[in-house]
Amino acid sequence: MPDSSALDTSASQAPEKAPVRITLRSVLLGAATVVILNIYADYAGMVMGSFSLNKSQFPMAMLIPFGLWLFVNLGLKAFLPRAALSGTELLVIYSMSWIAGNIPFEGFTGYWASTLAAPTYFASPENRWEEAFFDALPWWYMPDASPAVIRPYYDGLAPETPVPWIGWVRPLFWGTAIPIAVLTAGICAFIILQRQWEDAERLTYPLAQFAVELTSGFDEPGRVPRLFRDGVFWAGFFLVFGIFLWNIAGYFAVVLPEITVFGFYLTKAVHVSRDFPPVYLRVLPTVIGLTYFCNLDILLSLWAFRLLAIFKLGIMNRTGFGIGLSGQQAPPSGILDLEGYGAMVLLALWSVWVARGHLQWVWRTALGGVGAPKDEGTVSYRIALLGFGISTVFIVGLMHAFGISLPMAIAHTLMLYIAYLTVAKFTAASGFTHLFPVAVKGGPMLETLVGTANLSRGDLVGIGMVNTGVFFGNLRIPAWPALPHHFKLLSSLTRRRSLVVWLVLLAFLAGLFASFFFVIYLPYIYGGQNLHKGPFNPAGSLVAPYNRLAAKVLESDLTVFDPAKVGVCLFGALEVLLMILLRNRLPWWPLHPLGLAFQNTTGPRIYAFSIFLTWAAKSLIMRIGGIGLYRRAAPFFIGLPIGYIAGVFLSSLVDYIWFPLGDGHYVHGW
């Protein structure tokens, strides 16, 4: 059966058809969109309580404004064609919006602000925070601890009282410096790897193809682009959007029963058997539509390994199986995390090994000027290598300043790079936007493998702080997953290739400053404890990181180095190596090792059923109609996420007008 990946070349070919340029209008509109989307996402999540727009590496926070631009541009092209944006201009807005899409609220800044301000406000004799870690906290990064700054942040300011901005100067400075350092490392890494991923490994970039399919028609003659004249597209659109229209009508006519096909995952749990984790029949149109362009072996891997993980967890739970030394045994979920982490590390190492020839050429080019400038990346490889090295040294220094010893800081930085690069690469390869790294930034795995008895108090506090939301986000990684797509889409659109890098910095800083303003301002106005959703939950996200930190520091039963746990990691790595060898030796081998690495992470755990639906539909389409039917069905799958985006936006607009203060309808989440 032919693999559709051979067809998925439009993302790379479409922008290269003609020498076009990135216009000043598109850059200004992109920057304005970034500012508005950050303000909107913060306000909708914190005040309205309608939804969280940051639940994936491809957040709704950027999809909604991009969808609005599409429909506005449809009107402009139909009635004011001279004012309509070109496909290239829409791609610039799309890319800049994605760069900044995971900055607001639950992406980065919401947890950043609430976590930094929490210790002074919530410390008490009962939780023993002050005894456990106060003298080891990075106070140089935190807001002024005076009651005039901290208390009104959670209780709200008295009328006519100004916001104490001066108390936030330190966190604003370092809260900008840390993300810029991590972002710079990502920019430089992807500049170095861009040619390898595009030309040698030929990643399919489904999320870039999605954008090209939606925007390329605006450069064609006619008042309505070809895709939007296609009834198959509108069938997918209204299949989803019609459900939202029905449910929105139910906001006012309560007798109408709600259609819950897109309901949250906890409402879709199917319990297989005692001691077995539930199977979540979660249907998310964005997952189904965007992964349509993914290779079948990756789709099969993601849902099949999740089913296998459910089986393994159930058997281990029922038999009481554990691994590790007495008193520090890993539970079943911890065993799968160890296995998955070893698999993820091997995927990262294999990516480097496959790219070894390219990396050697990059090194020679940077040192000796071998190769013409056109053979290099978006900027010269010499600058990219220097930028990566300097930013890495800065990140290690920052972790050391957090209290982590130098060897552990180096190890932690390496683990962070492994996690972020793996997620970014396989998001580009799969289009599955809910890939979240095993052990997030690597801190929990570092503690597990090294043993807390071998870590100093400063190590424990520093690792704990780095792995909260104050150090460049959380599960949702700001900017990094967007960067390969940004370079893929825009690098060929201008002779001034460095402009593509400056667009990243412009978009990121515009979004960061806009969101910083609102996540500081809104809690003072409404009272942080009165706000909605995760970052400001006083029973959860506000105190949980510090409670865990206090428990680790005060714990008398410290863990030691455990060979059995290292063995599980090595076993996961060997499984991946075996599958890689089978894929290289047996052309018919159906499984990609990606699913093993992420088998117990949030994405496959919640969305395996949606991935299964895509895999089943695509397999059937390819078997019945081959390449022709695959192409003909593509507009339908593009219409699914656009219909979902339109429905989420319309619901939030109705909430803003008729249910503005906390009475909104939560329509998008896990």
mmCIF file of C-alpha atoms in Angstrom, residues 199-532:
data_model
loop_
_atom_site.group_PDB
_atom_site.id
_atom_site.type_symbol
_atom_site.label_atom_id
_atom_site.label_comp_id
_atom_site.label_asym_id
_atom_site.label_seq_id
_atom_site.Cartn_x
_atom_site.Cartn_y
_atom_site.Cartn_z
ATOM 1 C CA ASP A 199 16.071 17.308 2.810
ATOM 2 C CA ALA A 200 17.604 14.155 4.303
ATOM 3 C CA GLU A 201 14.928 12.801 6.651
ATOM 4 C CA ARG A 202 12.066 14.447 4.744
ATOM 5 C CA LEU A 203 9.798 15.048 7.716
ATOM 6 C CA THR A 204 6.246 15.579 6.507
ATOM 7 C CA TYR A 205 5.419 18.721 8.548
ATOM 8 C CA PRO A 206 1.625 18.161 8.609
ATOM 9 C CA LEU A 207 1.054 21.396 10.507
ATOM 10 C CA ALA A 208 2.920 23.349 7.845
ATOM 11 C CA GLN A 209 0.950 21.569 5.130
ATOM 12 C CA PHE A 210 -2.280 22.425 6.939
ATOM 13 C CA ALA A 211 -1.389 26.128 6.794
ATOM 14 C CA VAL A 212 -0.299 25.986 3.144
ATOM 15 C CA GLU A 213 -3.523 24.247 2.098
ATOM 16 C CA LEU A 214 -5.583 26.926 3.830
ATOM 17 C CA THR A 215 -3.654 29.925 2.496
ATOM 18 C CA SER A 216 -2.340 29.050 -0.964
ATOM 19 C CA GLY A 217 -5.703 29.649 -2.662
ATOM 20 C CA PHE A 218 -5.588 33.341 -1.792
ATOM 21 C CA ASP A 219 -2.869 33.804 -4.433
ATOM 22 C CA GLU A 220 -5.024 32.268 -7.161
ATOM 23 C CA PRO A 221 -7.455 34.083 -9.472
ATOM 24 C CA GLY A 222 -11.070 34.274 -8.440
ATOM 25 C CA ARG A 223 -12.967 35.744 -5.565
ATOM 26 C CA VAL A 224 -13.147 32.577 -3.467
ATOM 27 C CA PRO A 225 -10.079 30.314 -2.996
ATOM 28 C CA ARG A 226 -10.418 26.782 -4.361
ATOM 29 C CA LEU A 227 -10.468 25.072 -0.951
ATOM 30 C CA PHE A 228 -13.372 27.212 0.236
ATOM 31 C CA ARG A 229 -15.375 26.356 -2.882
ATOM 32 C CA ASP A 230 -15.047 22.664 -2.119
ATOM 33 C CA GLY A 231 -18.160 21.068 -0.661
ATOM 34 C CA VAL A 232 -16.033 18.358 0.941
ATOM 35 C CA PHE A 233 -14.316 21.028 3.072
ATOM 36 C CA TRP A 234 -17.632 22.490 4.176
ATOM 37 C CA ALA A 235 -18.958 19.025 5.002
ATOM 38 C CA GLY A 236 -16.121 18.591 7.510
ATOM 39 C CA PHE A 237 -16.591 22.141 8.768
ATOM 40 C CA PHE A 238 -20.335 21.912 9.446
ATOM 41 C CA LEU A 239 -20.122 18.406 10.855
ATOM 42 C CA VAL A 240 -18.280 19.983 13.797
ATOM 43 C CA PHE A 241 -19.561 23.568 13.762
ATOM 44 C CA GLY A 242 -23.188 22.406 13.629
ATOM 45 C CA ILE A 243 -22.769 20.649 16.972
ATOM 46 C CA PHE A 244 -21.466 23.869 18.506
ATOM 47 C CA LEU A 245 -24.425 25.822 17.088
ATOM 48 C CA TRP A 246 -26.839 23.366 18.696
ATOM 49 C CA ASN A 247 -25.102 23.540 22.072
ATOM 50 C CA ILE A 248 -24.895 27.352 21.981
ATOM 51 C CA ALA A 249 -28.632 27.473 21.361
ATOM 52 C CA GLY A 250 -28.936 25.388 24.525
ATOM 53 C CA TYR A 251 -27.285 28.173 26.540
ATOM 54 C CA PHE A 252 -30.574 30.056 26.166
ATOM 55 C CA ALA A 253 -33.080 27.246 25.553
ATOM 56 C CA VAL A 254 -32.197 24.933 28.392
ATOM 57 C CA VAL A 255 -34.669 22.293 27.207
ATOM 58 C CA LEU A 256 -32.323 21.447 24.347
ATOM 59 C CA PRO A 257 -30.148 18.468 25.286
ATOM 60 C CA GLU A 258 -26.423 19.049 24.982
ATOM 61 C CA ILE A 259 -24.531 17.056 22.349
ATOM 62 C CA THR A 260 -21.485 15.823 24.228
ATOM 63 C CA VAL A 261 -19.558 14.098 21.440
ATOM 64 C CA PHE A 262 -16.667 16.533 22.056
ATOM 65 C CA GLY A 263 -16.985 16.302 25.833
ATOM 66 C CA PHE A 264 -13.943 16.296 28.097
ATOM 67 C CA TYR A 265 -11.973 13.136 28.573
ATOM 68 C CA LEU A 266 -13.158 12.382 32.123
ATOM 69 C CA THR A 267 -16.706 12.148 30.806
ATOM 70 C CA LYS A 268 -15.566 9.674 28.153
ATOM 71 C CA ALA A 269 -13.891 7.111 30.406
ATOM 72 C CA VAL A 270 -14.573 3.427 29.750
ATOM 73 C CA HIS A 271 -13.421 1.203 32.598
ATOM 74 C CA VAL A 272 -12.132 -2.060 31.191
ATOM 75 C CA SER A 273 -11.562 -4.005 34.385
ATOM 76 C CA ARG A 274 -10.535 -3.639 37.996
ATOM 77 C CA ASP A 275 -6.995 -2.254 38.384
ATOM 78 C CA PHE A 276 -6.799 -1.325 34.690
ATOM 79 C CA PRO A 277 -6.662 2.351 33.683
ATOM 80 C CA PRO A 278 -9.715 3.580 31.794
ATOM 81 C CA VAL A 279 -9.824 3.988 28.037
ATOM 82 C CA TYR A 280 -10.853 7.538 27.158
ATOM 83 C CA LEU A 281 -13.081 7.774 24.087
ATOM 84 C CA ARG A 282 -12.213 11.434 23.660
ATOM 85 C CA VAL A 283 -13.054 12.849 20.238
ATOM 86 C CA LEU A 284 -11.150 16.023 19.369
ATOM 87 C CA PRO A 285 -11.573 17.297 15.782
ATOM 88 C CA THR A 286 -8.247 19.146 15.795
ATOM 89 C CA VAL A 287 -6.389 15.905 16.531
ATOM 90 C CA ILE A 288 -8.337 13.974 13.887
ATOM 91 C CA GLY A 289 -7.925 16.618 11.210
ATOM 92 C CA LEU A 290 -4.295 17.560 11.775
ATOM 93 C CA THR A 291 -2.962 14.004 12.046
ATOM 94 C CA TYR A 292 -4.572 13.023 8.730
ATOM 95 C CA PHE A 293 -1.332 14.058 7.040
ATOM 96 C CA CYS A 294 0.762 11.893 9.374
ATOM 97 C CA ASN A 295 2.316 8.605 8.265
ATOM 98 C CA LEU A 296 0.257 5.538 9.109
ATOM 99 C CA ASP A 297 3.066 3.832 11.031
ATOM 100 C CA ILE A 298 3.282 6.749 13.479
ATOM 101 C CA LEU A 299 -0.499 6.842 13.932
ATOM 102 C CA LEU A 300 -0.612 3.096 14.583
ATOM 103 C CA SER A 301 2.274 3.399 17.019
ATOM 104 C CA LEU A 302 0.629 6.147 19.080
ATOM 105 C CA TRP A 303 -2.650 4.321 19.745
ATOM 106 C CA ALA A 304 -1.334 0.739 19.795
ATOM 107 C CA PHE A 305 1.366 1.422 22.372
ATOM 108 C CA ARG A 306 -1.185 3.239 24.526
ATOM 109 C CA LEU A 307 -3.400 0.154 24.510
ATOM 110 C CA LEU A 308 -0.369 -1.961 25.385
ATOM 111 C CA ALA A 309 0.448 0.472 28.215
ATOM 112 C CA ILE A 310 -3.065 0.045 29.628
ATOM 113 C CA PHE A 311 -2.571 -3.709 29.588
ATOM 114 C CA LYS A 312 0.858 -3.459 31.266
ATOM 115 C CA LEU A 313 -0.438 -1.086 33.944
ATOM 116 C CA GLY A 314 -3.416 -3.304 34.669
ATOM 117 C CA ILE A 315 -1.324 -6.456 35.044
ATOM 118 C CA MET A 316 1.246 -4.720 37.262
ATOM 119 C CA ASN A 317 -1.469 -3.122 39.417
ATOM 120 C CA ARG A 318 -3.264 -6.427 39.858
ATOM 121 C CA THR A 319 -0.114 -8.391 40.725
ATOM 122 C CA GLY A 320 1.471 -5.650 42.840
ATOM 123 C CA PHE A 321 4.552 -5.610 40.616
ATOM 124 C CA GLY A 322 7.206 -2.988 41.340
ATOM 125 C CA ILE A 323 10.828 -2.354 40.467
ATOM 126 C CA GLY A 324 13.566 -0.914 42.646
ATOM 127 C CA LEU A 325 15.256 -1.276 45.973
ATOM 128 C CA SER A 326 13.184 -1.904 49.071
ATOM 129 C CA GLY A 327 11.511 1.266 50.291
ATOM 130 C CA GLN A 328 11.883 3.128 46.979
ATOM 131 C CA GLN A 329 10.162 0.892 44.471
ATOM 132 C CA ALA A 330 8.739 2.492 41.359
ATOM 133 C CA PRO A 331 4.966 1.965 40.990
ATOM 134 C CA PRO A 332 3.562 0.684 37.690
ATOM 135 C CA SER A 333 3.110 4.178 36.229
ATOM 136 C CA GLY A 334 6.650 5.040 37.291
ATOM 137 C CA ILE A 335 7.969 1.907 35.555
ATOM 138 C CA LEU A 336 6.312 2.961 32.295
ATOM 139 C CA ASP A 337 7.738 6.462 32.720
ATOM 140 C CA LEU A 338 11.229 4.989 33.108
ATOM 141 C CA GLU A 339 10.723 2.788 30.053
ATOM 142 C CA GLY A 340 9.351 5.717 28.059
ATOM 143 C CA TYR A 341 12.168 8.006 29.117
ATOM 144 C CA GLY A 342 14.787 5.520 27.962
ATOM 145 C CA ALA A 343 12.923 5.257 24.669
ATOM 146 C CA MET A 344 12.785 9.035 24.286
ATOM 147 C CA VAL A 345 16.519 9.389 24.969
ATOM 148 C CA LEU A 346 17.312 6.740 22.365
ATOM 149 C CA LEU A 347 15.089 8.532 19.819
ATOM 150 C CA ALA A 348 17.064 11.716 20.493
ATOM 151 C CA LEU A 349 20.409 9.946 20.235
ATOM 152 C CA TRP A 350 19.338 8.178 17.049
ATOM 153 C CA SER A 351 18.321 11.535 15.561
ATOM 154 C CA VAL A 352 21.816 12.849 16.264
ATOM 155 C CA TRP A 353 23.411 9.678 14.862
ATOM 156 C CA VAL A 354 21.377 9.869 11.651
ATOM 157 C CA ALA A 355 22.385 13.527 11.295
ATOM 158 C CA ARG A 356 26.075 12.918 12.012
ATOM 159 C CA GLY A 357 27.177 13.569 8.431
ATOM 160 C CA HIS A 358 25.216 16.798 8.269
ATOM 161 C CA LEU A 359 26.521 17.907 11.674
ATOM 162 C CA GLN A 360 30.096 17.250 10.585
ATOM 163 C CA TRP A 361 29.492 19.361 7.485
ATOM 164 C CA VAL A 362 27.968 22.124 9.636
ATOM 165 C CA TRP A 363 31.038 22.060 11.870
ATOM 166 C CA ARG A 364 33.449 22.233 8.936
ATOM 167 C CA THR A 365 31.437 25.029 7.333
ATOM 168 C CA ALA A 366 31.437 27.040 10.561
ATOM 169 C CA LEU A 367 35.175 26.605 11.146
ATOM 170 C CA GLY A 368 36.536 26.879 7.651
ATOM 171 C CA GLY A 369 33.904 28.544 5.555
ATOM 172 C CA VAL A 370 33.344 25.391 3.473
ATOM 173 C CA GLY A 371 30.186 25.720 1.385
ATOM 174 C CA ALA A 372 28.500 28.690 -0.207
ATOM 175 C CA PRO A 373 26.122 30.858 1.830
ATOM 176 C CA LYS A 374 23.115 29.389 -0.009
ATOM 177 C CA ASP A 375 24.002 25.996 1.450
ATOM 178 C CA GLU A 376 23.699 27.218 4.996
ATOM 179 C CA GLY A 377 20.672 27.692 7.181
ATOM 180 C CA THR A 378 18.599 30.775 7.886
ATOM 181 C CA VAL A 379 21.741 32.417 9.301
ATOM 182 C CA SER A 380 25.320 31.218 9.017
ATOM 183 C CA TYR A 381 26.201 28.037 10.830
ATOM 184 C CA ARG A 382 29.037 29.821 12.584
ATOM 185 C CA ILE A 383 26.592 32.245 14.189
ATOM 186 C CA ALA A 384 24.191 29.397 14.979
ATOM 187 C CA LEU A 385 26.869 27.345 16.736
ATOM 188 C CA LEU A 386 28.092 30.360 18.699
ATOM 189 C CA GLY A 387 24.533 31.275 19.660
ATOM 190 C CA PHE A 388 23.757 27.752 20.794
ATOM 191 C CA GLY A 389 26.951 27.547 22.839
ATOM 192 C CA ILE A 390 26.503 30.937 24.520
ATOM 193 C CA SER A 391 22.833 30.347 25.337
ATOM 194 C CA THR A 392 23.660 26.886 26.714
ATOM 195 C CA VAL A 393 26.317 28.308 29.016
ATOM 196 C CA PHE A 394 23.816 30.939 30.161
ATOM 197 C CA ILE A 395 21.124 28.307 30.846
ATOM 198 C CA VAL A 396 23.573 26.168 32.841
ATOM 199 C CA GLY A 397 24.588 29.286 34.779
ATOM 200 C CA LEU A 398 20.954 30.109 35.505
ATOM 201 C CA MET A 399 20.292 26.612 36.811
ATOM 202 C CA HIS A 400 23.403 26.911 38.974
ATOM 203 C CA ALA A 401 22.083 30.235 40.282
ATOM 204 C CA PHE A 402 18.855 28.431 41.201
ATOM 205 C CA GLY A 403 20.976 26.355 43.573
ATOM 206 C CA ILE A 404 21.746 23.304 41.430
ATOM 207 C CA SER A 405 25.347 22.093 41.555
ATOM 208 C CA LEU A 406 27.290 22.546 38.323
ATOM 209 C CA PRO A 407 27.376 18.837 37.296
ATOM 210 C CA MET A 408 23.660 18.475 37.943
ATOM 211 C CA ALA A 409 22.967 21.754 36.104
ATOM 212 C CA ILE A 410 24.803 20.444 33.039
ATOM 213 C CA ALA A 411 22.917 17.138 33.221
ATOM 214 C CA HIS A 412 19.604 18.925 33.666
ATOM 215 C CA THR A 413 20.247 21.200 30.678
ATOM 216 C CA LEU A 414 21.056 18.176 28.530
ATOM 217 C CA MET A 415 17.839 16.464 29.659
ATOM 218 C CA LEU A 416 15.860 19.600 28.861
ATOM 219 C CA TYR A 417 17.341 19.683 25.346
ATOM 220 C CA ILE A 418 16.555 15.998 24.816
ATOM 221 C CA ALA A 419 12.932 16.545 25.821
ATOM 222 C CA TYR A 420 12.376 19.707 23.805
ATOM 223 C CA LEU A 421 14.168 18.575 20.641
ATOM 224 C CA THR A 422 12.366 15.227 20.627
ATOM 225 C CA VAL A 423 8.957 16.842 21.033
ATOM 226 C CA ALA A 424 9.700 19.476 18.372
ATOM 227 C CA LYS A 425 10.979 16.951 15.842
ATOM 228 C CA PHE A 426 8.158 14.459 16.205
ATOM 229 C CA THR A 427 5.493 17.160 16.290
ATOM 230 C CA ALA A 428 6.896 18.133 12.874
ATOM 231 C CA ALA A 429 6.895 14.488 11.801
ATOM 232 C CA SER A 430 3.429 13.545 13.054
ATOM 233 C CA GLY A 431 1.195 16.595 13.347
ATOM 234 C CA PHE A 432 0.118 15.231 16.743
ATOM 235 C CA THR A 433 0.072 18.393 18.797
ATOM 236 C CA HIS A 434 -0.326 16.757 22.210
ATOM 237 C CA LEU A 435 3.151 15.259 22.449
ATOM 238 C CA PHE A 436 4.370 16.174 25.920
ATOM 239 C CA PRO A 437 7.885 15.191 27.045
ATOM 240 C CA VAL A 438 8.348 12.338 29.477
ATOM 241 C CA ALA A 439 9.309 13.855 32.868
ATOM 242 C CA VAL A 440 8.672 17.307 31.328
ATOM 243 C CA LYS A 441 12.021 19.156 31.671
ATOM 244 C CA GLY A 442 13.804 16.129 33.100
ATOM 245 C CA GLY A 443 14.034 17.105 36.769
ATOM 246 C CA PRO A 444 11.888 14.306 38.242
ATOM 247 C CA MET A 445 13.787 11.723 36.208
ATOM 248 C CA LEU A 446 17.113 13.199 37.316
ATOM 249 C CA GLU A 447 16.059 12.798 40.958
ATOM 250 C CA THR A 448 14.833 9.253 40.319
ATOM 251 C CA LEU A 449 17.976 8.061 38.566
ATOM 252 C CA VAL A 450 20.557 9.826 40.758
ATOM 253 C CA GLY A 451 18.707 9.418 44.063
ATOM 254 C CA THR A 452 17.718 12.257 46.371
ATOM 255 C CA ALA A 453 20.324 11.096 48.923
ATOM 256 C CA ASN A 454 23.005 12.040 46.382
ATOM 257 C CA LEU A 455 21.576 15.529 45.862
ATOM 258 C CA SER A 456 22.176 18.497 48.111
ATOM 259 C CA ARG A 457 19.384 20.614 49.536
ATOM 260 C CA GLY A 458 20.275 23.261 46.973
ATOM 261 C CA ASP A 459 19.961 20.667 44.218
ATOM 262 C CA LEU A 460 16.504 19.627 45.401
ATOM 263 C CA VAL A 461 15.233 23.192 45.700
ATOM 264 C CA GLY A 462 16.798 24.275 42.410
ATOM 265 C CA ILE A 463 15.523 21.276 40.466
ATOM 266 C CA GLY A 464 12.110 21.742 42.039
ATOM 267 C CA MET A 465 11.968 25.403 40.970
ATOM 268 C CA VAL A 466 13.275 24.805 37.442
ATOM 269 C CA ASN A 467 10.572 22.179 36.945
ATOM 270 C CA THR A 468 7.744 24.511 37.921
ATOM 271 C CA GLY A 469 6.230 26.998 35.515
ATOM 272 C CA VAL A 470 8.762 29.735 36.310
ATOM 273 C CA PHE A 471 11.455 28.326 33.987
ATOM 274 C CA PHE A 472 10.092 28.439 30.435
ATOM 275 C CA GLY A 473 6.684 26.883 30.684
ATOM 276 C CA ASN A 474 5.566 23.379 31.585
ATOM 277 C CA LEU A 475 4.113 20.535 29.531
ATOM 278 C CA ARG A 476 3.223 23.036 26.823
ATOM 279 C CA ILE A 477 6.569 24.215 25.454
ATOM 280 C CA PRO A 478 6.606 27.851 24.307
ATOM 281 C CA ALA A 479 7.856 28.421 20.743
ATOM 282 C CA TRP A 480 10.128 25.354 20.303
ATOM 283 C CA PRO A 481 7.579 23.105 18.514
ATOM 284 C CA ALA A 482 6.689 26.038 16.256
ATOM 285 C CA LEU A 483 10.262 26.865 15.228
ATOM 286 C CA PRO A 484 10.871 24.025 12.698
ATOM 287 C CA HIS A 485 7.581 24.912 10.986
ATOM 288 C CA HIS A 486 8.441 28.626 11.060
ATOM 289 C CA PHE A 487 11.721 28.004 9.234
ATOM 290 C CA LYS A 488 10.059 25.509 6.885
ATOM 291 C CA LEU A 489 7.367 27.959 5.821
ATOM 292 C CA LEU A 490 9.232 31.257 5.726
ATOM 293 C CA SER A 491 12.933 30.640 5.027
ATOM 294 C CA SER A 492 12.396 30.520 1.272
ATOM 295 C CA LEU A 493 10.214 33.634 1.179
ATOM 296 C CA THR A 494 12.902 36.290 1.536
ATOM 297 C CA ARG A 495 16.463 36.874 0.433
ATOM 298 C CA ARG A 496 17.118 38.462 3.837
ATOM 299 C CA ARG A 497 17.022 35.148 5.646
ATOM 300 C CA SER A 498 17.971 36.695 8.980
ATOM 301 C CA LEU A 499 14.558 38.418 8.870
ATOM 302 C CA VAL A 500 12.986 35.036 9.628
ATOM 303 C CA VAL A 501 14.929 34.925 12.910
ATOM 304 C CA TRP A 502 14.007 38.498 13.805
ATOM 305 C CA LEU A 503 10.348 37.614 13.279
ATOM 306 C CA VAL A 504 10.703 34.926 15.954
ATOM 307 C CA LEU A 505 12.119 37.399 18.454
ATOM 308 C CA LEU A 506 9.547 40.068 17.587
ATOM 309 C CA ALA A 507 6.610 37.679 17.961
ATOM 310 C CA PHE A 508 7.919 36.119 21.164
ATOM 311 C CA LEU A 509 8.737 39.404 22.918
ATOM 312 C CA ALA A 510 5.472 41.050 21.832
ATOM 313 C CA GLY A 511 3.498 38.141 23.240
ATOM 314 C CA LEU A 512 5.621 37.876 26.368
ATOM 315 C CA PHE A 513 5.286 41.536 27.353
ATOM 316 C CA ALA A 514 1.547 41.641 26.583
ATOM 317 C CA SER A 515 0.904 38.547 28.682
ATOM 318 C CA PHE A 516 3.211 39.654 31.499
ATOM 319 C CA PHE A 517 1.166 42.825 31.818
ATOM 320 C CA PHE A 518 -2.144 40.986 32.091
ATOM 321 C CA VAL A 519 -1.098 38.132 34.398
ATOM 322 C CA ILE A 520 0.173 40.746 36.846
ATOM 323 C CA TYR A 521 -2.601 43.295 36.347
ATOM 324 C CA LEU A 522 -5.722 41.083 36.412
ATOM 325 C CA PRO A 523 -5.053 39.388 39.794
ATOM 326 C CA TYR A 524 -4.640 42.786 41.443
ATOM 327 C CA ILE A 525 -7.977 43.908 39.982
ATOM 328 C CA TYR A 526 -10.037 40.753 40.589
ATOM 329 C CA GLY A 527 -8.011 39.004 43.299
ATOM 330 C CA GLY A 528 -5.878 36.064 42.218
ATOM 331 C CA GLN A 529 -7.816 33.579 44.347
ATOM 332 C CA ASN A 530 -11.029 34.596 42.579
ATOM 333 C CA LEU A 531 -9.689 33.855 39.131
ATOM 334 C CA HIS A 532 -10.458 30.701 37.185
#
